[in-house]
Amino acid sequence: MKLAFFDTKPYDRPSFDKYCKEKGIDIKYFETKLNADTAELAHGYDAVCVFVNDTVSAEVIDKLAELGVKVLALRCAGFNNVDMKHAFGRLHVLRVPAYSPYAVAEHTMALLLTSVRRIHKAYIRSKDFNFSLANFTGFDLHGKTVGVIGTGRIGRVFADICRGFGMKVLAYDKYPADADGVEYTDLDTLLAKSDIISLHCPLTDDTYHLLDAAAFEKCKKGVVLLNTSRGALVDAEALLAAIKSRKVGAACLDVYEEESDLFFEDNSGHIMEDDVLARLISMPNVIVTSHQAFLTEEALENIAETTVNNIDNFFKNGRCENELCYRGGEARDCKDGKCF
Ligand code: NAD
């Protein structure tokens, strides 16, 4: 079994080396992202492994299938970068549905606390022996209302963390589930009543620009927005306008719609071409992290173990419980473990 691994970062290697060795998988690491220009590198490989910012378009899928690649192994949960409709019948798509919801939920809370207690500013000030408290007044989370959009694995853990802080949790989900201490409501009510809004739903046709200018209009003045899910859930230009008009009081973004050519890379010393991102980052009440919410030791171990097991199961047994399937016109987990 030969595996081509795209968009490799140094932190990927130790755990993938370990699990591939255990299963006898021959892994080749490529630093480049997978896209139409680089797909040719998969020549001679049985499977390719990709992450959130690789481009798995119809063109790439056709190329991979033509090269004899059988499996696309996502080392992440989200699959919005894969043309799932086109993959059906051509490429088996395996994913890691859960690796550590705690990693992402805890990072979301870290961002919220950093923002409302100005820790990012205090850190820089005290490094310069500036111990002034000017403009550092925050607010208590206790007693505030948080609106959680998407109450799956991560959203539920985040809701639990918020309840631990004594916050009231409102939730909106297309498919509401039983969740302790969470009050489900419609999206408009959540927007109108929440002091803090946190996004934990997937990016789909339904959720593209879920938070746009009209949605921000419905929010409380001064609302704090948290997005550790996917960038395109938020219309970034509308967010910028809402920050300028003081409707949005603060924004913490671990993801950004146009992140794919920027995030995970050192762009210091380059001219920032993306004016919206540059303006957002320049705001005193915006914190941007570089899609790092997943990045814990536990998550990296679990990602590697599940990804390698997925590939191993597929090639040994012809099926994998973590295969995604487009049968029925919508991409979802494949119940019988074999999509086609
Ligand atoms: P999940 O599948 O367990 O939960 C997603 C929830 O969203 C489900 O309850 C689902 O019913 C709900 N949902 C689906 N469509 C919706 C809609 N139109 N409106 C409202 N809710 C809807 O997923 P998860 O593991 O909790 O992950 C959530 C998201 O977090 C992923 O889709 C991914 O984009 C993102 N993520 C980000 C990072 C990071 O490092 N920043 C890491 C992992 C996951």
mmCIF file of C-alpha atoms and ligand atoms in Angstrom:
data_model
loop_
_atom_site.group_PDB
_atom_site.id
_atom_site.type_symbol
_atom_site.label_atom_id
_atom_site.label_comp_id
_atom_site.label_asym_id
_atom_site.label_seq_id
_atom_site.Cartn_x
_atom_site.Cartn_y
_atom_site.Cartn_z
ATOM 1 C CA MET A 1 0.000 0.000 0.000
ATOM 2 C CA LYS A 2 1.507 3.290 -1.091
ATOM 3 C CA LEU A 3 0.235 6.547 0.379
ATOM 4 C CA ALA A 4 0.931 10.056 -0.978
ATOM 5 C CA PHE A 5 0.627 12.618 1.822
ATOM 6 C CA PHE A 6 -0.004 16.237 0.723
ATOM 7 C CA ASP A 7 0.443 19.572 2.547
ATOM 8 C CA THR A 8 2.836 18.020 5.067
ATOM 9 C CA LYS A 9 3.817 19.996 8.144
ATOM 10 C CA PRO A 10 6.607 18.930 10.535
ATOM 11 C CA TYR A 11 4.064 18.144 13.272
ATOM 12 C CA ASP A 12 2.334 15.566 11.012
ATOM 13 C CA ARG A 13 5.291 13.230 10.609
ATOM 14 C CA PRO A 14 6.000 11.585 13.990
ATOM 15 C CA SER A 15 2.502 10.158 14.486
ATOM 16 C CA PHE A 16 1.964 9.213 10.818
ATOM 17 C CA ASP A 17 5.403 7.539 10.643
ATOM 18 C CA LYS A 18 4.517 5.505 13.737
ATOM 19 C CA TYR A 19 1.087 4.274 12.574
ATOM 20 C CA CYS A 20 2.113 3.689 8.936
ATOM 21 C CA LYS A 21 5.056 1.578 10.115
ATOM 22 C CA GLU A 22 2.708 -0.490 12.298
ATOM 23 C CA LYS A 23 0.415 -1.192 9.335
ATOM 24 C CA GLY A 24 3.171 -1.619 6.734
ATOM 25 C CA ILE A 25 2.044 1.408 4.701
ATOM 26 C CA ASP A 26 4.693 3.049 2.526
ATOM 27 C CA ILE A 27 4.179 6.809 3.019
ATOM 28 C CA LYS A 28 5.660 9.601 0.915
ATOM 29 C CA TYR A 29 5.374 13.153 2.236
ATOM 30 C CA PHE A 30 4.842 16.082 -0.141
ATOM 31 C CA GLU A 31 4.989 19.618 1.230
ATOM 32 C CA THR A 32 2.887 20.994 -1.591
ATOM 33 C CA LYS A 33 -0.902 21.114 -1.385
ATOM 34 C CA LEU A 34 -2.951 18.874 -3.629
ATOM 35 C CA ASN A 35 -4.525 20.765 -6.541
ATOM 36 C CA ALA A 36 -4.884 20.425 -10.315
ATOM 37 C CA ASP A 37 -1.190 21.305 -10.816
ATOM 38 C CA THR A 38 0.177 18.833 -8.266
ATOM 39 C CA ALA A 39 -2.206 15.862 -8.658
ATOM 40 C CA GLU A 40 0.298 14.215 -11.032
ATOM 41 C CA LEU A 41 2.549 13.563 -7.998
ATOM 42 C CA ALA A 42 0.073 10.855 -6.962
ATOM 43 C CA HIS A 43 1.201 8.677 -9.879
ATOM 44 C CA GLY A 44 1.979 5.177 -8.556
ATOM 45 C CA TYR A 45 0.128 5.631 -5.245
ATOM 46 C CA ASP A 46 -2.957 3.714 -4.052
ATOM 47 C CA ALA A 47 -4.217 6.430 -1.737
ATOM 48 C CA VAL A 48 -3.728 10.136 -1.119
ATOM 49 C CA CYS A 49 -4.035 11.885 2.225
ATOM 50 C CA VAL A 50 -5.123 15.537 2.373
ATOM 51 C CA PHE A 51 -5.997 18.249 4.901
ATOM 52 C CA VAL A 52 -8.407 21.192 5.046
ATOM 53 C CA ASN A 53 -6.856 23.468 2.418
ATOM 54 C CA ASP A 54 -6.047 20.950 -0.322
ATOM 55 C CA THR A 55 -8.280 21.349 -3.375
ATOM 56 C CA VAL A 56 -10.123 18.192 -4.334
ATOM 57 C CA SER A 57 -12.134 19.525 -7.268
ATOM 58 C CA ALA A 58 -13.764 17.490 -10.069
ATOM 59 C CA GLU A 59 -10.617 18.022 -12.164
ATOM 60 C CA VAL A 60 -8.362 16.704 -9.380
ATOM 61 C CA ILE A 61 -10.661 13.727 -8.735
ATOM 62 C CA ASP A 62 -10.618 12.785 -12.452
ATOM 63 C CA LYS A 63 -6.823 13.040 -12.484
ATOM 64 C CA LEU A 64 -6.422 10.893 -9.368
ATOM 65 C CA ALA A 65 -8.852 8.256 -10.688
ATOM 66 C CA GLU A 66 -7.007 8.209 -14.022
ATOM 67 C CA LEU A 67 -3.729 7.628 -12.136
ATOM 68 C CA GLY A 68 -5.282 4.616 -10.381
ATOM 69 C CA VAL A 69 -5.703 6.191 -6.941
ATOM 70 C CA LYS A 70 -8.541 4.398 -5.135
ATOM 71 C CA VAL A 71 -8.835 6.257 -1.857
ATOM 72 C CA LEU A 72 -8.864 9.849 -0.687
ATOM 73 C CA ALA A 73 -8.113 9.852 3.051
ATOM 74 C CA LEU A 74 -9.017 13.141 4.744
ATOM 75 C CA ARG A 75 -7.050 13.725 7.935
ATOM 76 C CA CYS A 76 -9.800 16.048 9.174
ATOM 77 C CA ALA A 77 -13.531 16.013 9.844
ATOM 78 C CA GLY A 78 -14.732 18.692 7.390
ATOM 79 C CA PHE A 79 -14.992 17.818 3.695
ATOM 80 C CA ASN A 80 -16.121 21.111 2.139
ATOM 81 C CA ASN A 81 -12.916 21.134 0.030
ATOM 82 C CA VAL A 82 -13.939 17.901 -1.733
ATOM 83 C CA ASP A 83 -16.392 17.768 -4.647
ATOM 84 C CA MET A 84 -18.281 14.899 -3.042
ATOM 85 C CA LYS A 85 -20.826 14.629 -5.843
ATOM 86 C CA HIS A 86 -18.065 14.115 -8.386
ATOM 87 C CA ALA A 87 -16.135 11.713 -6.141
ATOM 88 C CA PHE A 88 -19.129 9.334 -6.029
ATOM 89 C CA GLY A 89 -18.257 6.229 -8.055
ATOM 90 C CA ARG A 90 -14.712 7.445 -8.727
ATOM 91 C CA LEU A 91 -12.866 7.772 -5.425
ATOM 92 C CA HIS A 92 -13.620 6.418 -1.958
ATOM 93 C CA VAL A 93 -13.508 9.310 0.522
ATOM 94 C CA LEU A 94 -12.574 8.447 4.125
ATOM 95 C CA ARG A 95 -12.470 10.978 6.965
ATOM 96 C CA VAL A 96 -11.723 11.357 10.665
ATOM 97 C CA PRO A 97 -15.154 12.235 12.062
ATOM 98 C CA ALA A 98 -13.829 13.002 15.546
ATOM 99 C CA TYR A 99 -10.340 13.281 16.954
ATOM 100 C CA SER A 100 -10.640 15.681 19.832
ATOM 101 C CA PRO A 101 -13.699 17.881 20.096
ATOM 102 C CA TYR A 102 -12.028 19.152 23.284
ATOM 103 C CA ALA A 103 -9.102 20.608 21.312
ATOM 104 C CA VAL A 104 -11.387 22.829 19.221
ATOM 105 C CA ALA A 105 -13.869 23.664 21.986
ATOM 106 C CA GLU A 106 -11.080 24.586 24.433
ATOM 107 C CA HIS A 107 -9.380 26.788 21.817
ATOM 108 C CA THR A 108 -12.712 28.539 21.249
ATOM 109 C CA MET A 109 -12.990 29.312 24.956
ATOM 110 C CA ALA A 110 -9.316 30.389 25.029
ATOM 111 C CA LEU A 111 -10.071 32.902 22.265
ATOM 112 C CA LEU A 112 -13.163 34.174 24.060
ATOM 113 C CA LEU A 113 -11.316 34.698 27.356
ATOM 114 C CA THR A 114 -8.357 36.286 25.603
ATOM 115 C CA SER A 115 -10.653 38.712 23.840
ATOM 116 C CA VAL A 116 -12.932 39.756 26.694
ATOM 117 C CA ARG A 117 -10.102 40.053 29.267
ATOM 118 C CA ARG A 118 -7.634 41.644 26.763
ATOM 119 C CA ILE A 119 -4.941 39.040 27.521
ATOM 120 C CA HIS A 120 -3.380 39.534 24.064
ATOM 121 C CA LYS A 121 -2.893 43.234 24.820
ATOM 122 C CA ALA A 122 -1.737 42.709 28.409
ATOM 123 C CA TYR A 123 0.904 40.196 27.291
ATOM 124 C CA ILE A 124 2.475 42.701 24.916
ATOM 125 C CA ARG A 125 2.187 45.610 27.381
ATOM 126 C CA SER A 126 3.828 43.793 30.282
ATOM 127 C CA LYS A 127 6.696 42.589 28.023
ATOM 128 C CA ASP A 128 7.460 46.300 27.704
ATOM 129 C CA PHE A 129 7.123 46.828 31.502
ATOM 130 C CA ASN A 130 3.983 48.821 30.789
ATOM 131 C CA PHE A 131 1.693 47.909 33.663
ATOM 132 C CA SER A 132 -1.096 50.366 32.882
ATOM 133 C CA LEU A 133 -4.651 48.992 32.904
ATOM 134 C CA ALA A 134 -6.017 51.615 30.519
ATOM 135 C CA ASN A 135 -8.735 50.209 28.198
ATOM 136 C CA PHE A 136 -8.499 46.739 29.728
ATOM 137 C CA THR A 137 -11.984 46.657 31.280
ATOM 138 C CA GLY A 138 -13.617 43.367 30.287
ATOM 139 C CA PHE A 139 -16.887 41.747 31.287
ATOM 140 C CA ASP A 140 -17.912 38.674 33.296
ATOM 141 C CA LEU A 141 -18.907 35.629 31.256
ATOM 142 C CA HIS A 142 -21.024 34.453 34.188
ATOM 143 C CA GLY A 143 -24.665 35.239 33.491
ATOM 144 C CA LYS A 144 -24.134 36.018 29.796
ATOM 145 C CA THR A 145 -25.984 34.228 26.988
ATOM 146 C CA VAL A 146 -23.969 32.287 24.427
ATOM 147 C CA GLY A 147 -25.560 31.173 21.153
ATOM 148 C CA VAL A 148 -24.071 27.933 19.838
ATOM 149 C CA ILE A 149 -24.762 27.287 16.152
ATOM 150 C CA GLY A 150 -24.278 23.560 15.493
ATOM 151 C CA THR A 151 -24.505 21.253 18.503
ATOM 152 C CA GLY A 152 -22.513 18.280 17.208
ATOM 153 C CA ARG A 153 -19.405 16.923 18.885
ATOM 154 C CA ILE A 154 -17.551 20.235 19.227
ATOM 155 C CA GLY A 155 -20.586 22.463 19.796
ATOM 156 C CA ARG A 156 -21.779 20.269 22.677
ATOM 157 C CA VAL A 157 -18.365 20.289 24.401
ATOM 158 C CA PHE A 158 -18.209 24.065 23.983
ATOM 159 C CA ALA A 159 -21.725 24.396 25.419
ATOM 160 C CA ASP A 160 -20.659 22.325 28.452
ATOM 161 C CA ILE A 161 -17.594 24.527 28.992
ATOM 162 C CA CYS A 162 -19.798 27.633 28.814
ATOM 163 C CA ARG A 163 -22.240 26.162 31.329
ATOM 164 C CA GLY A 164 -19.269 25.623 33.641
ATOM 165 C CA PHE A 165 -18.715 29.386 33.476
ATOM 166 C CA GLY A 166 -22.324 29.993 34.544
ATOM 167 C CA MET A 167 -23.479 31.081 31.094
ATOM 168 C CA LYS A 168 -26.916 30.487 29.607
ATOM 169 C CA VAL A 169 -26.673 28.420 26.401
ATOM 170 C CA LEU A 170 -29.016 28.958 23.454
ATOM 171 C CA ALA A 171 -28.554 26.665 20.468
ATOM 172 C CA TYR A 172 -29.554 26.393 16.841
ATOM 173 C CA ASP A 173 -29.043 23.207 14.848
ATOM 174 C CA LYS A 174 -30.652 21.917 11.661
ATOM 175 C CA TYR A 175 -30.943 18.539 13.380
ATOM 176 C CA PRO A 176 -31.332 19.303 17.113
ATOM 177 C CA ALA A 177 -30.235 16.543 19.484
ATOM 178 C CA ASP A 178 -30.686 15.976 23.190
ATOM 179 C CA ALA A 179 -28.142 18.190 24.906
ATOM 180 C CA ASP A 180 -28.098 18.869 28.647
ATOM 181 C CA GLY A 181 -28.750 22.434 29.734
ATOM 182 C CA VAL A 182 -29.104 23.744 26.177
ATOM 183 C CA GLU A 183 -32.190 25.618 24.997
ATOM 184 C CA TYR A 184 -32.859 25.149 21.280
ATOM 185 C CA THR A 185 -34.311 28.052 19.391
ATOM 186 C CA ASP A 186 -34.558 29.374 15.829
ATOM 187 C CA LEU A 187 -31.606 31.204 14.312
ATOM 188 C CA ASP A 188 -33.170 34.684 14.465
ATOM 189 C CA THR A 189 -33.940 34.356 18.192
ATOM 190 C CA LEU A 190 -30.407 33.114 18.852
ATOM 191 C CA LEU A 191 -28.964 36.089 16.972
ATOM 192 C CA ALA A 192 -31.193 38.551 18.831
ATOM 193 C CA LYS A 193 -30.593 37.184 22.327
ATOM 194 C CA SER A 194 -26.923 36.141 22.389
ATOM 195 C CA ASP A 195 -24.104 38.172 23.915
ATOM 196 C CA ILE A 196 -21.651 35.746 22.322
ATOM 197 C CA ILE A 197 -22.187 33.644 19.180
ATOM 198 C CA SER A 198 -20.051 30.603 18.400
ATOM 199 C CA LEU A 199 -20.119 28.707 15.100
ATOM 200 C CA HIS A 200 -19.783 24.904 15.172
ATOM 201 C CA CYS A 201 -21.744 23.762 12.109
ATOM 202 C CA PRO A 202 -20.178 22.452 8.880
ATOM 203 C CA LEU A 203 -19.771 24.549 5.746
ATOM 204 C CA THR A 204 -22.427 23.444 3.243
ATOM 205 C CA ASP A 205 -24.554 25.161 0.577
ATOM 206 C CA ASP A 206 -27.033 25.851 3.413
ATOM 207 C CA THR A 207 -24.520 27.470 5.741
ATOM 208 C CA TYR A 208 -22.401 29.475 3.264
ATOM 209 C CA HIS A 209 -22.373 33.081 4.623
ATOM 210 C CA LEU A 210 -24.810 32.075 7.356
ATOM 211 C CA LEU A 211 -23.661 35.235 9.101
ATOM 212 C CA ASP A 212 -24.012 37.988 6.511
ATOM 213 C CA ALA A 213 -24.991 41.673 6.739
ATOM 214 C CA ALA A 214 -28.665 40.813 7.368
ATOM 215 C CA ALA A 215 -27.721 38.388 10.154
ATOM 216 C CA PHE A 216 -25.417 40.907 11.861
ATOM 217 C CA GLU A 217 -28.288 43.430 11.735
ATOM 218 C CA LYS A 218 -30.334 41.039 13.914
ATOM 219 C CA CYS A 219 -27.601 40.688 16.565
ATOM 220 C CA LYS A 220 -27.277 42.470 19.891
ATOM 221 C CA LYS A 221 -25.051 45.537 19.787
ATOM 222 C CA GLY A 222 -21.562 44.540 20.936
ATOM 223 C CA VAL A 223 -21.979 40.811 20.269
ATOM 224 C CA VAL A 224 -18.768 38.753 20.361
ATOM 225 C CA LEU A 225 -18.375 36.412 17.388
ATOM 226 C CA LEU A 226 -16.357 33.189 17.636
ATOM 227 C CA ASN A 227 -15.610 31.186 14.484
ATOM 228 C CA THR A 228 -13.487 28.065 14.858
ATOM 229 C CA SER A 229 -15.500 26.135 12.266
ATOM 230 C CA ARG A 230 -15.075 27.238 8.648
ATOM 231 C CA GLY A 231 -14.282 30.695 7.265
ATOM 232 C CA ALA A 232 -17.038 30.896 4.665
ATOM 233 C CA LEU A 233 -19.747 30.565 7.317
ATOM 234 C CA VAL A 234 -19.135 34.296 7.772
ATOM 235 C CA ASP A 235 -19.230 36.989 5.090
ATOM 236 C CA ALA A 236 -15.925 38.629 6.032
ATOM 237 C CA GLU A 237 -16.749 41.968 4.360
ATOM 238 C CA ALA A 238 -20.064 42.121 6.239
ATOM 239 C CA LEU A 239 -18.214 41.304 9.463
ATOM 240 C CA LEU A 240 -15.762 44.127 8.847
ATOM 241 C CA ALA A 241 -18.654 46.546 8.263
ATOM 242 C CA ALA A 242 -20.398 45.316 11.431
ATOM 243 C CA ILE A 243 -17.210 45.858 13.450
ATOM 244 C CA LYS A 244 -16.824 49.369 12.035
ATOM 245 C CA SER A 245 -20.449 50.208 12.891
ATOM 246 C CA ARG A 246 -19.809 48.838 16.448
ATOM 247 C CA LYS A 247 -22.568 46.229 16.020
ATOM 248 C CA VAL A 248 -20.004 43.464 16.542
ATOM 249 C CA GLY A 249 -17.996 44.205 19.677
ATOM 250 C CA ALA A 250 -15.248 41.641 19.058
ATOM 251 C CA ALA A 251 -14.446 38.776 16.715
ATOM 252 C CA CYS A 252 -12.217 35.748 17.263
ATOM 253 C CA LEU A 253 -11.468 33.895 14.073
ATOM 254 C CA ASP A 254 -9.518 30.661 13.761
ATOM 255 C CA VAL A 255 -10.693 30.298 10.160
ATOM 256 C CA TYR A 256 -11.114 32.691 7.245
ATOM 257 C CA GLU A 257 -12.879 32.274 3.927
ATOM 258 C CA GLU A 258 -9.768 32.976 1.853
ATOM 259 C CA GLU A 259 -7.326 31.247 4.210
ATOM 260 C CA SER A 260 -6.084 28.514 1.897
ATOM 261 C CA ASP A 261 -3.103 30.412 0.425
ATOM 262 C CA LEU A 262 -2.198 32.113 3.708
ATOM 263 C CA PHE A 263 -2.871 30.071 6.809
ATOM 264 C CA PHE A 264 -0.318 27.528 8.087
ATOM 265 C CA GLU A 265 2.485 29.491 6.321
ATOM 266 C CA ASP A 266 4.885 32.230 7.436
ATOM 267 C CA ASN A 267 3.798 35.284 5.442
ATOM 268 C CA SER A 268 5.736 37.798 7.508
ATOM 269 C CA GLY A 269 7.821 39.962 5.208
ATOM 270 C CA HIS A 270 5.272 39.605 2.393
ATOM 271 C CA ILE A 271 2.830 42.290 1.295
ATOM 272 C CA MET A 272 -0.626 41.195 2.479
ATOM 273 C CA GLU A 273 -2.748 41.166 -0.676
ATOM 274 C CA ASP A 274 -6.009 40.402 1.118
ATOM 275 C CA ASP A 275 -7.305 43.827 2.186
ATOM 276 C CA VAL A 276 -10.233 42.448 4.183
ATOM 277 C CA LEU A 277 -8.019 40.164 6.256
ATOM 278 C CA ALA A 278 -5.437 42.916 6.715
ATOM 279 C CA ARG A 279 -8.130 45.328 7.939
ATOM 280 C CA LEU A 280 -9.659 42.705 10.247
ATOM 281 C CA ILE A 281 -6.269 41.899 11.783
ATOM 282 C CA SER A 282 -5.605 45.628 12.272
ATOM 283 C CA MET A 283 -8.690 45.956 14.493
ATOM 284 C CA PRO A 284 -7.980 46.057 18.241
ATOM 285 C CA ASN A 285 -11.010 43.851 18.930
ATOM 286 C CA VAL A 286 -10.212 41.092 16.423
ATOM 287 C CA ILE A 287 -8.072 38.055 17.200
ATOM 288 C CA VAL A 288 -7.034 35.761 14.371
ATOM 289 C CA THR A 289 -5.363 32.396 14.855
ATOM 290 C CA SER A 290 -4.194 30.339 11.921
ATOM 291 C CA HIS A 291 -6.633 27.390 11.897
ATOM 292 C CA GLN A 292 -4.879 25.980 14.953
ATOM 293 C CA ALA A 293 -7.870 24.972 17.088
ATOM 294 C CA PHE A 294 -7.250 21.280 16.319
ATOM 295 C CA LEU A 295 -3.548 21.413 17.197
ATOM 296 C CA THR A 296 -3.058 19.405 20.383
ATOM 297 C CA GLU A 297 -0.880 16.344 20.976
ATOM 298 C CA GLU A 298 -3.967 14.248 21.631
ATOM 299 C CA ALA A 299 -5.664 15.372 18.429
ATOM 300 C CA LEU A 300 -2.566 14.725 16.278
ATOM 301 C CA GLU A 301 -2.256 11.187 17.684
ATOM 302 C CA ASN A 302 -5.941 10.462 17.118
ATOM 303 C CA ILE A 303 -5.904 11.951 13.611
ATOM 304 C CA ALA A 304 -2.959 9.781 12.539
ATOM 305 C CA GLU A 305 -4.312 6.626 14.176
ATOM 306 C CA THR A 306 -7.795 6.961 12.648
ATOM 307 C CA THR A 307 -6.549 8.020 9.193
ATOM 308 C CA VAL A 308 -4.136 5.086 8.967
ATOM 309 C CA ASN A 309 -6.745 2.629 10.331
ATOM 310 C CA ASN A 310 -9.249 3.938 7.781
ATOM 311 C CA ILE A 311 -6.851 3.257 4.913
ATOM 312 C CA ASP A 312 -5.797 -0.112 6.318
ATOM 313 C CA ASN A 313 -9.419 -1.235 6.805
ATOM 314 C CA PHE A 314 -10.388 -0.152 3.342
ATOM 315 C CA PHE A 315 -7.588 -2.026 1.593
ATOM 316 C CA LYS A 316 -7.815 -5.119 3.831
ATOM 317 C CA ASN A 317 -11.609 -5.459 4.112
ATOM 318 C CA GLY A 318 -12.935 -3.460 1.168
ATOM 319 C CA ARG A 319 -14.890 -1.203 3.499
ATOM 320 C CA CYS A 320 -14.375 1.437 6.152
ATOM 321 C CA GLU A 321 -16.773 2.716 8.780
ATOM 322 C CA ASN A 322 -15.524 6.260 8.187
ATOM 323 C CA GLU A 323 -16.290 6.371 4.474
ATOM 324 C CA LEU A 324 -18.361 9.321 3.289
ATOM 325 C CA CYS A 325 -21.028 8.727 0.708
ATOM 326 C CA TYR A 326 -22.919 10.938 -1.721
ATOM 327 C CA ARG A 327 -25.593 8.297 -2.354
ATOM 328 C CA GLY A 328 -28.968 10.017 -1.877
ATOM 329 C CA GLY A 329 -27.774 13.404 -3.138
ATOM 330 C CA GLU A 330 -26.055 14.628 0.033
ATOM 331 C CA ALA A 331 -22.634 13.771 1.455
ATOM 332 C CA ARG A 332 -22.960 11.945 4.760
ATOM 333 C CA ASP A 333 -21.386 9.097 6.728
ATOM 334 C CA CYS A 334 -21.835 5.839 4.838
ATOM 335 C CA LYS A 335 -23.898 3.581 7.082
ATOM 336 C CA ASP A 336 -22.762 0.253 5.590
ATOM 337 C CA GLY A 337 -19.106 1.306 5.263
ATOM 338 C CA LYS A 338 -18.990 1.007 1.459
ATOM 339 C CA CYS A 339 -20.214 3.857 -0.660
ATOM 340 C CA PHE A 340 -20.029 2.126 -4.076
HETATM 341 P P1 NAD B 1 -20.426 17.413 13.859
HETATM 342 O O1 NAD B 1 -20.785 16.802 12.540
HETATM 343 O O2 NAD B 1 -20.313 16.531 15.057
HETATM 344 O O3 NAD B 1 -21.498 18.555 14.224
HETATM 345 C C1 NAD B 1 -21.972 19.488 13.291
HETATM 346 C C2 NAD B 1 -23.352 19.948 13.741
HETATM 347 O O4 NAD B 1 -23.807 20.943 12.830
HETATM 348 C C3 NAD B 1 -24.394 18.804 13.747
HETATM 349 O O5 NAD B 1 -25.100 18.770 14.957
HETATM 350 C C4 NAD B 1 -25.302 19.170 12.577
HETATM 351 O O6 NAD B 1 -26.649 18.757 12.781
HETATM 352 C C5 NAD B 1 -25.187 20.693 12.560
HETATM 353 N N1 NAD B 1 -25.595 21.269 11.288
HETATM 354 C C6 NAD B 1 -25.497 20.735 10.043
HETATM 355 N N2 NAD B 1 -26.029 21.583 9.137
HETATM 356 C C7 NAD B 1 -26.465 22.667 9.830
HETATM 357 C C8 NAD B 1 -27.116 23.873 9.456
HETATM 358 N N3 NAD B 1 -27.425 24.115 8.165
HETATM 359 N N4 NAD B 1 -27.415 24.761 10.420
HETATM 360 C C9 NAD B 1 -27.124 24.509 11.724
HETATM 361 N N5 NAD B 1 -26.514 23.373 12.147
HETATM 362 C C10 NAD B 1 -26.198 22.473 11.204
HETATM 363 O O7 NAD B 1 -19.100 18.224 13.616
HETATM 364 P P2 NAD B 1 -18.012 18.669 14.693
HETATM 365 O O8 NAD B 1 -17.024 17.591 14.858
HETATM 366 O O9 NAD B 1 -18.705 19.222 15.877
HETATM 367 O O10 NAD B 1 -17.280 19.838 13.892
HETATM 368 C C11 NAD B 1 -17.941 21.055 13.601
HETATM 369 C C12 NAD B 1 -17.135 21.839 12.587
HETATM 370 O O11 NAD B 1 -15.922 22.259 13.194
HETATM 371 C C13 NAD B 1 -16.661 21.016 11.376
HETATM 372 O O12 NAD B 1 -17.642 21.020 10.361
HETATM 373 C C14 NAD B 1 -15.416 21.715 10.949
HETATM 374 O O13 NAD B 1 -15.760 22.633 9.943
HETATM 375 C C15 NAD B 1 -14.965 22.493 12.183
HETATM 376 N N6 NAD B 1 -13.646 22.070 12.691
HETATM 377 C C16 NAD B 1 -12.681 23.023 12.827
HETATM 378 C C17 NAD B 1 -11.440 22.674 13.325
HETATM 379 C C18 NAD B 1 -10.340 23.709 13.531
HETATM 380 O O14 NAD B 1 -9.169 23.347 13.730
HETATM 381 N N7 NAD B 1 -10.645 24.991 13.523
HETATM 382 C C19 NAD B 1 -11.168 21.349 13.664
HETATM 383 C C20 NAD B 1 -12.195 20.397 13.521
HETATM 384 C C21 NAD B 1 -13.428 20.780 13.031
#
